[in-house]
Coordinates of C-alpha atoms in Angstrom, one line a residue:
X1 CA -7.0 100.7 62.4
X2 CA -6.7 102.4 59.0
X3 CA -7.6 99.1 57.3
X4 CA -11.1 99.0 58.9
X5 CA -12.5 102.1 57.1
X6 CA -12.0 101.4 53.4
X7 CA -13.7 98.0 53.3
X8 CA -16.8 99.4 55.1
X9 CA -17.0 102.3 52.7
X10 CA -16.4 100.2 49.6
X11 CA -19.1 97.7 50.7
X12 CA -21.6 100.5 51.3
X13 CA -21.0 102.0 47.9
X14 CA -21.9 98.7 46.2
X15 CA -25.5 98.9 47.5
X16 CA -26.3 102.4 46.2
X17 CA -26.1 104.4 43.1
X18 CA -28.4 107.5 43.0
X19 CA -28.2 107.9 46.8
X20 CA -24.6 106.7 47.2
X21 CA -23.5 110.1 48.6
X22 CA -26.2 110.0 51.3
X23 CA -25.5 106.4 52.2
X24 CA -21.7 106.8 52.4
X25 CA -22.1 110.1 54.3
X26 CA -24.2 108.3 56.9
X27 CA -21.7 105.5 57.1
X28 CA -18.6 107.7 57.6
X29 CA -20.5 110.0 60.0
X30 CA -20.2 107.4 62.7
X31 CA -16.6 108.4 63.2
X32 CA -17.7 111.9 64.0
X33 CA -19.7 110.5 67.0
X34 CA -16.5 108.9 68.2
X35 CA -14.7 112.1 67.7
X36 CA -17.1 113.8 70.1
X37 CA -17.0 111.1 72.8
X38 CA -13.3 110.1 72.8
X39 CA -11.6 113.5 73.5
X40 CA -13.9 114.1 76.5
X41 CA -13.8 110.5 77.8
X42 CA -10.0 110.2 77.5
X43 CA -9.6 113.6 79.1
X44 CA -11.7 112.5 82.1
X45 CA -9.9 109.1 82.4
X46 CA -6.4 110.5 82.1
X47 CA -7.1 113.1 84.8
X48 CA -8.6 110.5 87.1
X49 CA -6.0 109.7 89.8
X50 CA -7.5 106.2 90.2
X51 CA -6.8 105.2 86.6
X52 CA -3.3 104.8 85.2
X53 CA -2.4 105.6 81.6
X54 CA -2.3 101.9 80.8
X55 CA -5.8 101.2 82.1
X56 CA -7.2 104.2 80.3
X57 CA -5.9 102.8 77.0
X58 CA -7.2 99.3 77.9
X59 CA -10.7 100.6 78.6
X60 CA -10.6 102.5 75.3
X61 CA -9.6 99.3 73.5
X62 CA -12.3 97.2 75.1
X63 CA -14.9 99.7 74.1
X64 CA -13.7 99.8 70.6
X65 CA -13.6 96.0 70.4
X66 CA -17.3 95.8 71.6
X67 CA -18.4 98.3 69.0
X68 CA -16.3 97.3 66.0
X69 CA -16.9 93.5 66.4
X70 CA -20.6 93.6 65.5
X71 CA -19.9 96.1 62.8
X72 CA -17.3 93.9 61.1
X73 CA -19.7 90.9 61.3
X74 CA -22.4 93.0 59.6
X75 CA -20.3 94.2 56.7
X76 CA -21.0 92.2 53.5
X77 CA -20.2 93.0 49.9
X78 CA -23.2 92.9 47.6
X79 CA -21.2 91.6 44.6
X80 CA -18.9 88.6 44.2
X81 CA -15.2 89.2 44.8
X82 CA -13.4 90.7 41.8
X83 CA -11.1 88.1 40.1
X84 CA -7.8 88.9 38.6
X85 CA -4.9 91.1 39.7
X86 CA -4.8 92.6 43.2
X87 CA -4.1 96.1 41.8
X88 CA -5.6 97.9 38.8
X89 CA -2.7 99.9 37.4
X90 CA -4.8 101.1 34.5
X91 CA -6.7 103.3 37.0
X92 CA -3.7 105.6 36.9
X93 CA -4.3 106.1 33.2
X94 CA -7.9 107.3 34.0
X95 CA -7.9 111.1 33.9
X96 CA -10.9 111.3 36.2
X97 CA -9.3 109.1 38.8
X98 CA -6.0 111.0 38.6
X99 CA -7.9 114.3 38.9
X100 CA -9.8 113.4 42.0
X101 CA -6.7 111.8 43.6
X102 CA -4.6 114.9 43.0
X103 CA -7.3 117.3 44.2
X104 CA -7.8 115.4 47.4
X105 CA -4.0 115.1 47.8
X106 CA -3.8 118.9 47.8
X107 CA -6.7 119.1 50.3
X108 CA -5.0 116.6 52.7
X109 CA -1.8 118.7 52.9
X110 CA -3.7 121.4 54.7
X111 CA -6.9 119.9 56.0
X112 CA -5.6 118.7 59.4
X113 CA -4.2 122.0 60.7
X114 CA -7.2 122.7 63.0
X115 CA -7.5 119.0 64.0
X116 CA -4.0 119.0 65.4
X117 CA -3.4 122.6 66.4
X118 CA -6.7 124.3 67.1
X119 CA -6.6 123.7 70.9
X120 CA -3.0 125.0 71.1
X121 CA -4.0 128.0 69.0
X122 CA -7.0 128.6 71.3
X123 CA -4.8 128.6 74.4
X124 CA -2.4 131.0 72.8
X125 CA -5.3 133.3 72.2
X126 CA -6.2 133.3 75.9
X127 CA -8.7 130.4 76.1
X128 CA -8.6 128.2 79.2
X129 CA -7.1 124.8 78.8
X130 CA -10.3 123.2 80.1
X131 CA -12.4 124.9 77.4
X132 CA -9.8 124.2 74.8
X133 CA -10.0 120.5 75.5
X134 CA -13.6 120.5 74.2
X135 CA -12.8 122.3 70.9
X136 CA -12.1 119.1 69.0
X137 CA -15.3 117.6 70.3
X138 CA -17.2 120.6 69.1
X139 CA -15.5 120.3 65.7
X140 CA -16.4 116.6 65.4
X141 CA -20.0 117.3 66.5
X142 CA -20.4 119.7 63.5
X143 CA -18.6 117.2 61.3
X144 CA -21.4 114.7 61.8
X145 CA -23.8 117.0 60.0
X146 CA -21.1 117.9 57.5
X147 CA -20.7 114.3 56.4
X148 CA -24.4 113.6 56.0
X149 CA -26.0 116.8 54.6
X150 CA -23.5 117.5 51.8
X151 CA -23.7 113.9 50.9
X152 CA -27.5 114.2 50.3
X153 CA -27.0 117.5 48.4
X154 CA -24.2 115.9 46.4
X155 CA -26.6 113.3 45.1
X156 CA -28.9 116.0 43.8
X157 CA -26.4 118.8 42.8
X158 CA -23.3 116.8 41.9
X159 CA -20.8 115.1 44.1
X160 CA -17.8 116.9 42.6
X161 CA -19.7 120.1 43.1
X162 CA -20.3 119.3 46.8
X163 CA -16.6 118.3 47.4
X164 CA -15.2 121.3 45.6
X165 CA -17.5 123.8 47.5
X166 CA -16.7 122.2 50.8
X167 CA -12.9 122.4 50.1
X168 CA -13.0 126.0 49.1
X169 CA -15.0 126.9 52.2
X170 CA -12.7 124.9 54.4
X171 CA -9.6 126.6 52.9
X172 CA -11.1 130.1 53.4
X173 CA -11.9 129.2 57.0
X174 CA -8.3 128.1 57.6
X175 CA -6.9 131.3 56.3
X176 CA -9.4 133.2 58.5
X177 CA -7.8 131.5 61.6
X178 CA -5.4 134.4 61.7
X179 CA -8.2 136.8 62.6
X180 CA -9.6 134.7 65.5
X181 CA -9.0 136.2 69.0
X182 CA -11.9 135.6 71.3
X183 CA -13.4 132.4 72.7
X184 CA -16.7 132.9 70.9
X185 CA -15.0 133.3 67.5
X186 CA -12.8 130.2 68.0
X187 CA -15.9 128.1 69.0
X188 CA -17.9 129.4 66.0
X189 CA -14.9 128.6 63.7
X190 CA -14.7 125.1 65.2
X191 CA -18.3 124.4 64.3
X192 CA -18.1 125.8 60.8
X193 CA -14.8 124.1 60.0
X194 CA -16.1 120.8 61.4
X195 CA -19.1 121.0 59.0
X196 CA -17.2 121.8 55.8
X197 CA -14.2 119.5 56.5
X198 CA -16.6 116.7 57.3
X199 CA -18.0 117.1 53.8
X200 CA -14.5 116.6 52.4
X201 CA -14.1 113.3 54.3
X202 CA -17.3 111.9 53.0
X203 CA -17.0 113.5 49.5
X204 CA -13.6 112.0 48.9
X205 CA -15.0 108.5 49.3
X206 CA -18.0 109.1 47.2
X207 CA -16.2 110.7 44.3
X208 CA -13.6 107.9 44.2
X209 CA -16.5 105.3 44.3
X210 CA -18.1 106.7 41.2
X211 CA -15.0 106.6 39.0
X212 CA -15.1 102.8 38.1
X213 CA -17.7 101.6 35.6
X214 CA -17.8 98.1 37.3
X215 CA -19.1 98.2 40.9
X216 CA -16.8 95.3 41.7
X217 CA -13.8 97.7 41.3
X218 CA -15.0 100.3 43.8
X219 CA -13.0 98.8 46.6
X220 CA -9.8 98.7 44.6
X221 CA -10.2 102.2 43.2
X222 CA -10.9 103.5 46.7
X223 CA -8.0 101.6 48.2
X224 CA -5.5 102.8 45.7
X225 CA -6.8 106.4 45.8
X226 CA -6.8 106.5 49.6
X227 CA -3.3 105.0 49.7
X228 CA -2.0 107.8 47.5
X229 CA -3.7 110.7 49.3
X230 CA -2.6 109.2 52.7
X231 CA 0.9 110.3 51.8
X232 CA -0.3 113.9 52.0
X233 CA -2.2 113.2 55.3
X234 CA 1.1 111.8 56.6
X235 CA 3.4 114.7 55.7
X236 CA 0.9 117.6 56.1
X237 CA 0.8 117.9 59.9
X238 CA 4.6 117.6 60.4
X239 CA 5.1 120.4 57.8
X240 CA 2.5 122.5 59.6
X241 CA 4.3 121.8 62.9
X242 CA 7.6 123.0 61.3
X243 CA 5.9 126.2 60.3
X244 CA 4.6 126.8 63.8
X245 CA 8.0 126.1 65.4
X246 CA 9.9 128.3 62.9
X247 CA 7.6 131.3 63.0
X248 CA 6.4 130.9 66.6
X249 CA 2.8 131.6 65.5
X250 CA 0.0 130.4 63.2
X251 CA -0.4 133.2 60.6
X252 CA 2.0 131.7 58.1
X253 CA 0.8 128.1 58.5
X254 CA -2.8 129.2 58.2
X255 CA -2.1 130.8 54.8
X256 CA 0.0 127.8 53.7
X257 CA -2.7 125.2 54.6
X258 CA -5.7 127.3 53.4
X259 CA -4.2 127.9 50.0
X260 CA -3.6 124.1 49.5
X261 CA -7.1 123.2 50.5
X262 CA -8.6 125.8 48.2
X263 CA -6.4 124.6 45.4
X264 CA -7.7 121.1 45.9
X265 CA -11.3 122.3 45.8
X266 CA -10.7 124.2 42.5
X267 CA -8.9 121.3 41.0
X268 CA -11.8 118.9 42.0
X269 CA -14.2 121.2 40.1
X270 CA -11.9 121.2 37.1
X271 CA -11.8 117.4 37.2
X272 CA -15.5 117.5 36.1
X273 CA -14.2 118.2 32.6
X274 CA -13.0 114.6 32.4
X275 CA -16.6 113.3 32.9
X276 CA -19.4 112.9 30.4
X277 CA -21.4 115.8 31.7
X278 CA -18.5 118.2 31.5
X279 CA -17.3 121.2 33.5
X280 CA -20.7 122.7 34.2
X281 CA -22.6 119.4 34.8
X282 CA -24.1 118.2 38.0
X283 CA -21.5 115.5 38.5

């Protein structure tokens, strides 16, 4: 499943330059719609006594197949395939590439705390399990706008600027999780975090796509970059789970995750120094 996203984003990036942020934001925003539908649909099916777990998963698979089949048929690269080696090791000598990969790596270490643990946190604060089951759907609904609007703004104000601002705001929100206590505050948090974290998801792809000079290399740069930051996405949630188990609460893990996301945002802004427009440019 992970192999389906990068080719779609790489192909989209080849068709746009000035409006690449908006185009790739729209492309990746589709996953937010799925994030709204699937938690609700799966919850209904899994609690239906007439459906087994097996048939719930089969139905999900059939729906995915019917949606992703036409999408795969429509994806087409604008440029001829790049010839030569499969990898481009010289990318790891590019300071701009290293800067954005490292900054997103830091973000990924803490970004997924609300995605994995917000419903559990909400229940611990007194929210009903039924309402808590909709929290992730609310988060993903806001994420749709977060993936599109910052992409448009990034084309005008700078894509690194948009990514850095989104990460700093996301990190601050994660730290503020410790102060949430009512249903209303958790729901508002879910919407705000969905918006800003969505901007990170789309901004990561856009900033990686603008590093290579040759558009044919966009896919390779994105693939190598995402492969590297995926390590952080892999180890981040288990580390956060260890925090929750050890401290029997969310205060410490919220601080841990929020600081890493903020650090990634600051580092992405500092990475602008490696570009032609410099630290204060609209990059």
